[in-house]
mmCIF file of C-alpha atoms in Angstrom:
data_model
loop_
_atom_site.group_PDB
_atom_site.id
_atom_site.type_symbol
_atom_site.label_atom_id
_atom_site.label_comp_id
_atom_site.label_asym_id
_atom_site.label_seq_id
_atom_site.Cartn_x
_atom_site.Cartn_y
_atom_site.Cartn_z
ATOM 1 C CA MET A 15 -0.067 -0.170 -0.124
ATOM 2 C CA LYS A 16 1.409 3.330 -1.236
ATOM 3 C CA ILE A 17 0.383 6.669 0.167
ATOM 4 C CA THR A 18 -0.019 8.659 -3.248
ATOM 5 C CA SER A 19 -2.375 11.551 -2.016
ATOM 6 C CA PRO A 20 -3.780 12.621 1.543
ATOM 7 C CA ASP A 21 -7.057 11.229 2.549
ATOM 8 C CA ILE A 22 -9.294 14.309 3.384
ATOM 9 C CA ASP A 23 -11.237 12.488 6.114
ATOM 10 C CA ALA A 24 -8.040 11.351 7.981
ATOM 11 C CA ILE A 25 -6.591 14.833 7.649
ATOM 12 C CA ARG A 26 -9.891 16.307 9.068
ATOM 13 C CA GLU A 27 -9.464 13.946 12.019
ATOM 14 C CA GLN A 28 -5.879 14.733 12.603
ATOM 15 C CA VAL A 29 -6.331 18.395 12.604
ATOM 16 C CA SER A 30 -9.650 18.136 14.708
ATOM 17 C CA LEU A 31 -7.665 16.331 17.385
ATOM 18 C CA ALA A 32 -4.812 18.955 17.320
ATOM 19 C CA LEU A 33 -7.189 21.871 17.603
ATOM 20 C CA ILE A 34 -9.181 20.000 20.478
ATOM 21 C CA GLU A 35 -5.855 19.481 22.304
ATOM 22 C CA ASP A 36 -5.072 23.315 21.988
ATOM 23 C CA LEU A 37 -8.684 24.385 22.970
ATOM 24 C CA GLY A 38 -9.031 22.609 26.323
ATOM 25 C CA GLY A 39 -10.951 19.252 24.991
ATOM 26 C CA GLU A 40 -13.502 20.636 22.648
ATOM 27 C CA LEU A 41 -13.569 22.102 19.020
ATOM 28 C CA ASN A 42 -14.554 25.469 20.178
ATOM 29 C CA ALA A 43 -12.880 28.559 19.015
ATOM 30 C CA ASP A 44 -14.102 30.746 22.025
ATOM 31 C CA ASN A 45 -12.112 28.764 24.216
ATOM 32 C CA ASP A 46 -9.087 30.834 22.967
ATOM 33 C CA ILE A 47 -8.855 33.243 25.718
ATOM 34 C CA THR A 48 -6.067 35.216 24.054
ATOM 35 C CA ALA A 49 -7.811 35.581 20.863
ATOM 36 C CA ASN A 50 -11.022 36.849 22.655
ATOM 37 C CA LEU A 51 -9.357 39.881 23.442
ATOM 38 C CA ILE A 52 -9.871 40.870 19.885
ATOM 39 C CA ASP A 53 -13.165 42.318 18.914
ATOM 40 C CA LYS A 54 -15.241 39.739 16.884
ATOM 41 C CA ASP A 55 -15.636 41.957 13.858
ATOM 42 C CA VAL A 56 -11.729 42.640 13.604
ATOM 43 C CA THR A 57 -10.551 41.254 10.116
ATOM 44 C CA ALA A 58 -7.209 40.810 8.986
ATOM 45 C CA SER A 59 -4.875 39.585 6.309
ATOM 46 C CA ALA A 60 -1.874 37.302 6.820
ATOM 47 C CA THR A 61 1.061 35.612 5.313
ATOM 48 C CA ILE A 62 3.065 32.498 6.113
ATOM 49 C CA ILE A 63 6.582 32.752 5.035
ATOM 50 C CA THR A 64 9.379 30.184 5.581
ATOM 51 C CA ARG A 65 12.677 31.466 7.057
ATOM 52 C CA GLU A 66 14.688 28.707 5.239
ATOM 53 C CA PRO A 67 14.714 26.901 2.097
ATOM 54 C CA CYS A 68 12.698 23.696 2.038
ATOM 55 C CA VAL A 69 10.181 21.255 0.180
ATOM 56 C CA ILE A 70 6.634 22.058 1.100
ATOM 57 C CA CYS A 71 4.293 19.539 2.347
ATOM 58 C CA GLY A 72 1.131 19.949 4.485
ATOM 59 C CA VAL A 73 -1.171 22.229 2.452
ATOM 60 C CA ALA A 74 -4.261 20.025 3.021
ATOM 61 C CA TRP A 75 -3.593 20.073 6.829
ATOM 62 C CA VAL A 76 -3.436 23.919 6.833
ATOM 63 C CA ASN A 77 -6.610 24.364 4.934
ATOM 64 C CA GLN A 78 -8.290 22.207 7.465
ATOM 65 C CA ALA A 79 -6.948 23.937 10.577
ATOM 66 C CA PHE A 80 -8.480 27.275 9.144
ATOM 67 C CA ALA A 81 -11.685 25.770 7.813
ATOM 68 C CA LEU A 82 -12.322 23.934 11.182
ATOM 69 C CA ILE A 83 -11.999 27.152 13.152
ATOM 70 C CA ASP A 84 -13.720 29.426 10.506
ATOM 71 C CA GLU A 85 -14.963 28.421 7.015
ATOM 72 C CA SER A 86 -15.070 32.165 5.939
ATOM 73 C CA VAL A 87 -11.344 32.418 6.212
ATOM 74 C CA THR A 88 -9.717 32.707 2.663
ATOM 75 C CA VAL A 89 -6.637 30.662 2.195
ATOM 76 C CA THR A 90 -4.739 31.364 -1.027
ATOM 77 C CA TRP A 91 -1.545 29.192 -1.820
ATOM 78 C CA HIS A 92 1.314 30.324 -3.795
ATOM 79 C CA VAL A 93 3.182 26.791 -3.838
ATOM 80 C CA GLU A 94 2.200 23.397 -3.881
ATOM 81 C CA ASP A 95 2.902 20.096 -2.018
ATOM 82 C CA GLY A 96 6.390 18.984 -3.439
ATOM 83 C CA ASP A 97 7.662 22.425 -4.428
ATOM 84 C CA SER A 98 11.125 23.482 -3.516
ATOM 85 C CA VAL A 99 11.319 26.974 -2.324
ATOM 86 C CA ALA A 100 13.795 29.470 -1.101
ATOM 87 C CA ALA A 101 14.079 31.047 2.311
ATOM 88 C CA ASP A 102 11.674 34.220 2.800
ATOM 89 C CA THR A 103 9.300 32.674 0.086
ATOM 90 C CA VAL A 104 5.461 33.579 0.832
ATOM 91 C CA LEU A 105 3.716 30.380 0.975
ATOM 92 C CA VAL A 106 0.172 31.203 1.623
ATOM 93 C CA SER A 107 -1.998 34.226 2.063
ATOM 94 C CA LEU A 108 -5.106 34.421 4.490
ATOM 95 C CA SER A 109 -7.890 36.962 4.897
ATOM 96 C CA GLY A 110 -10.860 37.140 7.238
ATOM 97 C CA SER A 111 -11.490 37.006 11.217
ATOM 98 C CA ALA A 112 -8.414 38.092 13.032
ATOM 99 C CA ARG A 113 -9.521 35.812 15.788
ATOM 100 C CA ALA A 114 -9.935 32.793 13.615
ATOM 101 C CA ILE A 115 -6.555 33.125 11.813
ATOM 102 C CA LEU A 116 -4.822 33.438 15.369
ATOM 103 C CA THR A 117 -6.643 30.379 16.943
ATOM 104 C CA ALA A 118 -5.813 28.277 13.932
ATOM 105 C CA GLU A 119 -2.300 29.559 13.418
ATOM 106 C CA ARG A 120 -0.169 27.219 15.757
ATOM 107 C CA THR A 121 -1.916 24.124 14.663
ATOM 108 C CA ALA A 122 -1.604 24.972 10.982
ATOM 109 C CA LEU A 123 1.996 25.756 11.358
ATOM 110 C CA ASN A 124 2.747 22.720 13.567
ATOM 111 C CA PHE A 125 1.556 20.364 10.517
ATOM 112 C CA LEU A 126 3.233 22.383 7.863
ATOM 113 C CA GLN A 127 6.609 22.690 9.613
ATOM 114 C CA THR A 128 6.873 18.927 10.499
ATOM 115 C CA LEU A 129 5.915 17.466 7.188
ATOM 116 C CA SER A 130 7.853 20.116 5.151
ATOM 117 C CA ALA A 131 10.752 19.035 7.295
ATOM 118 C CA ASN A 132 10.119 15.158 6.213
ATOM 119 C CA ALA A 133 9.858 16.226 2.690
ATOM 120 C CA THR A 134 13.077 18.324 2.942
ATOM 121 C CA VAL A 135 15.127 15.569 4.498
ATOM 122 C CA THR A 136 13.852 13.040 1.929
ATOM 123 C CA ALA A 137 14.749 15.339 -0.877
ATOM 124 C CA PHE A 138 18.193 15.952 0.451
ATOM 125 C CA TYR A 139 18.734 12.062 0.620
ATOM 126 C CA THR A 140 17.350 11.328 -2.794
ATOM 127 C CA LYS A 141 20.034 13.774 -4.138
ATOM 128 C CA PHE A 142 22.930 11.163 -3.431
ATOM 129 C CA LEU A 143 20.901 8.512 -5.479
ATOM 130 C CA GLN A 144 20.255 10.390 -8.652
ATOM 131 C CA GLY A 145 21.346 8.504 -11.830
ATOM 132 C CA THR A 146 21.028 4.821 -9.990
ATOM 133 C CA LYS A 147 18.499 2.479 -9.725
ATOM 134 C CA THR A 148 18.320 2.500 -5.824
ATOM 135 C CA LYS A 149 15.539 4.298 -4.231
ATOM 136 C CA ILE A 150 15.214 5.937 -0.682
ATOM 137 C CA LEU A 151 12.428 4.350 1.654
ATOM 138 C CA ASP A 152 10.884 5.317 4.884
ATOM 139 C CA THR A 153 10.160 3.159 7.817
ATOM 140 C CA ARG A 154 7.466 2.847 10.730
ATOM 141 C CA LYS A 155 9.350 5.132 12.753
ATOM 142 C CA THR A 156 6.755 8.027 12.611
ATOM 143 C CA LEU A 157 5.076 9.968 14.937
ATOM 144 C CA PRO A 158 2.098 8.517 16.590
ATOM 145 C CA GLY A 159 -0.957 9.446 14.710
ATOM 146 C CA LEU A 160 0.934 10.931 11.886
ATOM 147 C CA ARG A 161 1.912 7.579 9.933
ATOM 148 C CA TYR A 162 0.052 8.389 6.754
ATOM 149 C CA ALA A 163 0.843 12.087 6.737
ATOM 150 C CA GLN A 164 4.586 11.534 7.066
ATOM 151 C CA LYS A 165 4.592 8.858 4.582
ATOM 152 C CA TYR A 166 2.908 11.268 2.166
ATOM 153 C CA ALA A 167 5.579 13.858 3.144
ATOM 154 C CA VAL A 168 8.277 11.434 2.063
ATOM 155 C CA ARG A 169 6.795 10.883 -1.315
ATOM 156 C CA CYS A 170 6.549 14.739 -1.589
ATOM 157 C CA GLY A 171 10.277 14.752 -1.143
ATOM 158 C CA GLY A 172 10.926 12.181 -3.791
ATOM 159 C CA GLY A 173 11.185 9.061 -1.870
ATOM 160 C CA GLN A 174 9.015 5.679 -1.643
ATOM 161 C CA ASN A 175 7.155 4.144 1.156
ATOM 162 C CA HIS A 176 8.069 0.937 2.720
ATOM 163 C CA ARG A 177 5.212 -1.079 4.010
ATOM 164 C CA VAL A 178 2.681 1.266 5.550
ATOM 165 C CA GLY A 179 2.151 -0.949 8.888
ATOM 166 C CA LEU A 180 1.867 -4.325 10.398
ATOM 167 C CA PHE A 181 -0.905 -5.347 7.925
ATOM 168 C CA ASP A 182 0.119 -4.899 4.407
ATOM 169 C CA ALA A 183 3.328 -6.829 3.981
ATOM 170 C CA PHE A 184 5.569 -9.138 6.004
ATOM 171 C CA LEU A 185 8.876 -8.046 7.559
ATOM 172 C CA ILE A 186 10.267 -10.985 9.173
ATOM 173 C CA LYS A 187 12.780 -9.525 11.922
ATOM 174 C CA GLU A 188 15.369 -11.283 14.210
ATOM 175 C CA ASN A 189 12.873 -11.587 17.016
ATOM 176 C CA HIS A 190 10.285 -12.981 14.529
ATOM 177 C CA ILE A 191 12.818 -15.622 13.131
ATOM 178 C CA PHE A 192 13.933 -16.678 16.681
ATOM 179 C CA SER A 193 10.235 -16.941 17.817
ATOM 180 C CA CYS A 194 9.310 -18.985 14.833
ATOM 181 C CA GLY A 195 12.432 -21.208 14.991
ATOM 182 C CA GLY A 196 14.157 -20.169 11.931
ATOM 183 C CA ILE A 197 14.111 -18.280 8.972
ATOM 184 C CA GLU A 198 12.727 -21.118 6.771
ATOM 185 C CA LYS A 199 9.737 -21.710 9.121
ATOM 186 C CA ALA A 200 9.090 -18.236 9.400
ATOM 187 C CA MET A 201 8.925 -17.825 5.631
ATOM 188 C CA SER A 202 7.033 -21.034 5.046
ATOM 189 C CA ARG A 203 4.419 -19.825 7.363
ATOM 190 C CA ALA A 204 3.986 -16.358 5.867
ATOM 191 C CA LYS A 205 3.557 -17.939 2.365
ATOM 192 C CA GLU A 206 0.995 -20.476 3.722
ATOM 193 C CA THR A 207 -1.185 -18.141 5.624
ATOM 194 C CA MET A 208 -1.105 -15.078 3.219
ATOM 195 C CA PRO A 209 -0.040 -16.258 -0.192
ATOM 196 C CA GLY A 210 0.508 -13.011 -2.294
ATOM 197 C CA LYS A 211 1.660 -10.779 0.397
ATOM 198 C CA THR A 212 5.188 -9.304 0.089
ATOM 199 C CA VAL A 213 7.681 -11.135 2.274
ATOM 200 C CA GLU A 214 10.640 -9.409 3.428
ATOM 201 C CA VAL A 215 13.295 -10.851 5.778
ATOM 202 C CA GLU A 216 15.879 -8.996 7.598
ATOM 203 C CA VAL A 217 19.314 -10.682 7.836
ATOM 204 C CA GLU A 218 22.435 -9.977 9.743
ATOM 205 C CA SER A 219 24.953 -12.054 8.122
ATOM 206 C CA ILE A 220 25.829 -13.675 4.676
ATOM 207 C CA ASP A 221 24.800 -16.906 6.011
ATOM 208 C CA GLU A 222 21.335 -15.717 7.115
ATOM 209 C CA PHE A 223 21.158 -13.965 3.617
ATOM 210 C CA LYS A 224 21.843 -17.561 1.919
ATOM 211 C CA LEU A 225 18.817 -18.966 3.949
ATOM 212 C CA ALA A 226 16.553 -15.967 3.102
ATOM 213 C CA LEU A 227 17.343 -16.568 -0.618
ATOM 214 C CA GLU A 228 16.930 -20.456 -0.496
ATOM 215 C CA ALA A 229 13.341 -19.726 1.006
ATOM 216 C CA GLY A 230 12.206 -17.490 -1.560
ATOM 217 C CA ALA A 231 12.185 -13.997 0.201
ATOM 218 C CA ASP A 232 10.687 -11.308 -2.145
ATOM 219 C CA ILE A 233 12.928 -8.741 -0.354
ATOM 220 C CA VAL A 234 15.920 -9.384 1.909
ATOM 221 C CA MET A 235 16.941 -6.379 4.309
ATOM 222 C CA LEU A 236 20.606 -6.313 4.701
ATOM 223 C CA ASP A 237 20.782 -4.974 8.248
ATOM 224 C CA ASN A 238 23.981 -3.078 9.265
ATOM 225 C CA PHE A 239 26.092 -4.754 6.437
ATOM 226 C CA THR A 240 29.425 -3.394 5.359
ATOM 227 C CA ASN A 241 29.959 -2.357 1.877
ATOM 228 C CA GLU A 242 32.082 -5.374 1.396
ATOM 229 C CA GLN A 243 29.299 -7.725 2.699
ATOM 230 C CA ILE A 244 26.680 -6.004 0.489
ATOM 231 C CA GLN A 245 28.683 -6.609 -2.681
ATOM 232 C CA GLN A 246 29.035 -10.330 -1.814
ATOM 233 C CA ALA A 247 25.301 -10.416 -1.153
ATOM 234 C CA VAL A 248 24.554 -8.529 -4.585
ATOM 235 C CA ALA A 249 26.617 -11.317 -6.279
ATOM 236 C CA LEU A 250 25.115 -14.083 -4.530
ATOM 237 C CA ASN A 251 21.575 -12.684 -5.367
ATOM 238 C CA ASN A 252 22.091 -12.116 -9.155
ATOM 239 C CA GLY A 253 18.691 -10.692 -9.411
ATOM 240 C CA LYS A 254 16.816 -13.456 -7.701
ATOM 241 C CA CYS A 255 15.177 -10.944 -5.176
ATOM 242 C CA LYS A 256 15.034 -7.258 -4.311
ATOM 243 C CA LEU A 257 17.830 -6.076 -1.878
ATOM 244 C CA GLU A 258 17.312 -3.360 0.716
ATOM 245 C CA VAL A 259 20.020 -1.841 3.026
ATOM 246 C CA SER A 260 19.222 -0.696 6.378
ATOM 247 C CA GLY A 261 21.108 0.535 9.537
ATOM 248 C CA ASN A 262 23.741 3.177 10.031
ATOM 249 C CA ILE A 263 22.674 5.244 6.885
ATOM 250 C CA THR A 264 24.127 8.482 6.743
ATOM 251 C CA ASP A 265 24.429 11.073 4.010
ATOM 252 C CA GLU A 266 28.207 10.637 3.581
ATOM 253 C CA ARG A 267 27.465 6.930 3.179
ATOM 254 C CA LEU A 268 24.549 7.069 0.629
ATOM 255 C CA SER A 269 26.729 7.945 -2.514
ATOM 256 C CA SER A 270 28.704 4.845 -2.025
ATOM 257 C CA LEU A 271 25.641 2.445 -1.131
ATOM 258 C CA SER A 272 23.751 3.638 -4.322
ATOM 259 C CA LYS A 273 26.844 2.457 -6.257
ATOM 260 C CA LEU A 274 26.766 -1.086 -4.893
ATOM 261 C CA GLY A 275 23.425 -2.329 -7.000
ATOM 262 C CA VAL A 276 20.942 -2.592 -4.342
ATOM 263 C CA ASP A 277 17.244 -1.855 -4.882
ATOM 264 C CA TYR A 278 16.381 0.337 -1.732
ATOM 265 C CA ILE A 279 17.814 1.988 1.039
ATOM 266 C CA SER A 280 15.607 2.505 4.147
ATOM 267 C CA SER A 281 16.075 5.076 6.663
ATOM 268 C CA GLY A 282 14.062 6.245 9.918
ATOM 269 C CA ALA A 283 15.735 9.463 9.651
ATOM 270 C CA LEU A 284 13.391 10.583 7.078
ATOM 271 C CA THR A 285 10.420 10.736 9.591
ATOM 272 C CA LYS A 286 12.276 10.772 13.244
ATOM 273 C CA HIS A 287 15.460 12.713 12.570
ATOM 274 C CA VAL A 288 13.995 15.947 11.405
ATOM 275 C CA GLN A 289 14.185 19.596 12.679
ATOM 276 C CA ALA A 290 11.022 21.669 11.947
ATOM 277 C CA ILE A 291 11.011 24.025 9.398
ATOM 278 C CA ASP A 292 11.280 27.746 10.652
ATOM 279 C CA LEU A 293 7.957 29.353 9.372
ATOM 280 C CA SER A 294 6.451 32.446 10.529
ATOM 281 C CA LEU A 295 3.002 33.961 10.223
ATOM 282 C CA ARG A 296 2.721 37.836 9.780
ATOM 283 C CA ILE A 297 -0.601 39.524 10.328
ATOM 284 C CA ASN A 298 -1.974 43.025 9.241
ATOM 285 C CA LEU A 299 -5.375 44.466 10.216
ATOM 286 C CA ASP A 300 -7.625 45.604 7.783
#
């Protein structure tokens, strides 16, 4: 299952929960005691800018934040998800109730700064893989409740999605192998119980790799292999299955890994080792 576009119902639920958290347990803008200092009839215009270069992701989340507070707030975008922008770029213009704009501001920015960070880091990683067959993949190391959002952000940055969760593909790891009684038993049970599902096996040595290959794995994850071990695995594999490299993935190492002939490199850094993009909302009263 691949995340190709945002699910509006899921986005509405995510943004609603964030706003409820900010508004004392209910989706009621009147609970913003600071915004209530402003007269109800005061209108304003505002812009959201980025203070640093980034790849944009989060348009639909921002739209929902303002719509759920006040549907009459006008939101006009000057960029799209996936766009690379320079520092000080105006991303979006707003107009409407000053109260509503300020109440929704932080929730909107939280989603935009986080998802744009995921997209930006992914775009940075993909640059090291240009001109090769190797693709960068995300992992399940995501913020609770934001799995689909962050995986969408990875695609906006030019990456690809690994399995979405525990339901859409097998990933047989060390503890599964131990608990099942070995790679062959785990693989056999996977193919018997859900034929047609992708079966991936994580291995930690060349000997384990040979076992996974013989058992008919669709994908083998080479966990914390050295470049020399990866080269050996590629030669042994000879195109029989897809190969994925994981563990100790740094930007310095990406270029060398992409030249070894593996299909995928997966990294939790795309979703968990990110620093939020520095955004700012500037407001002007009408």
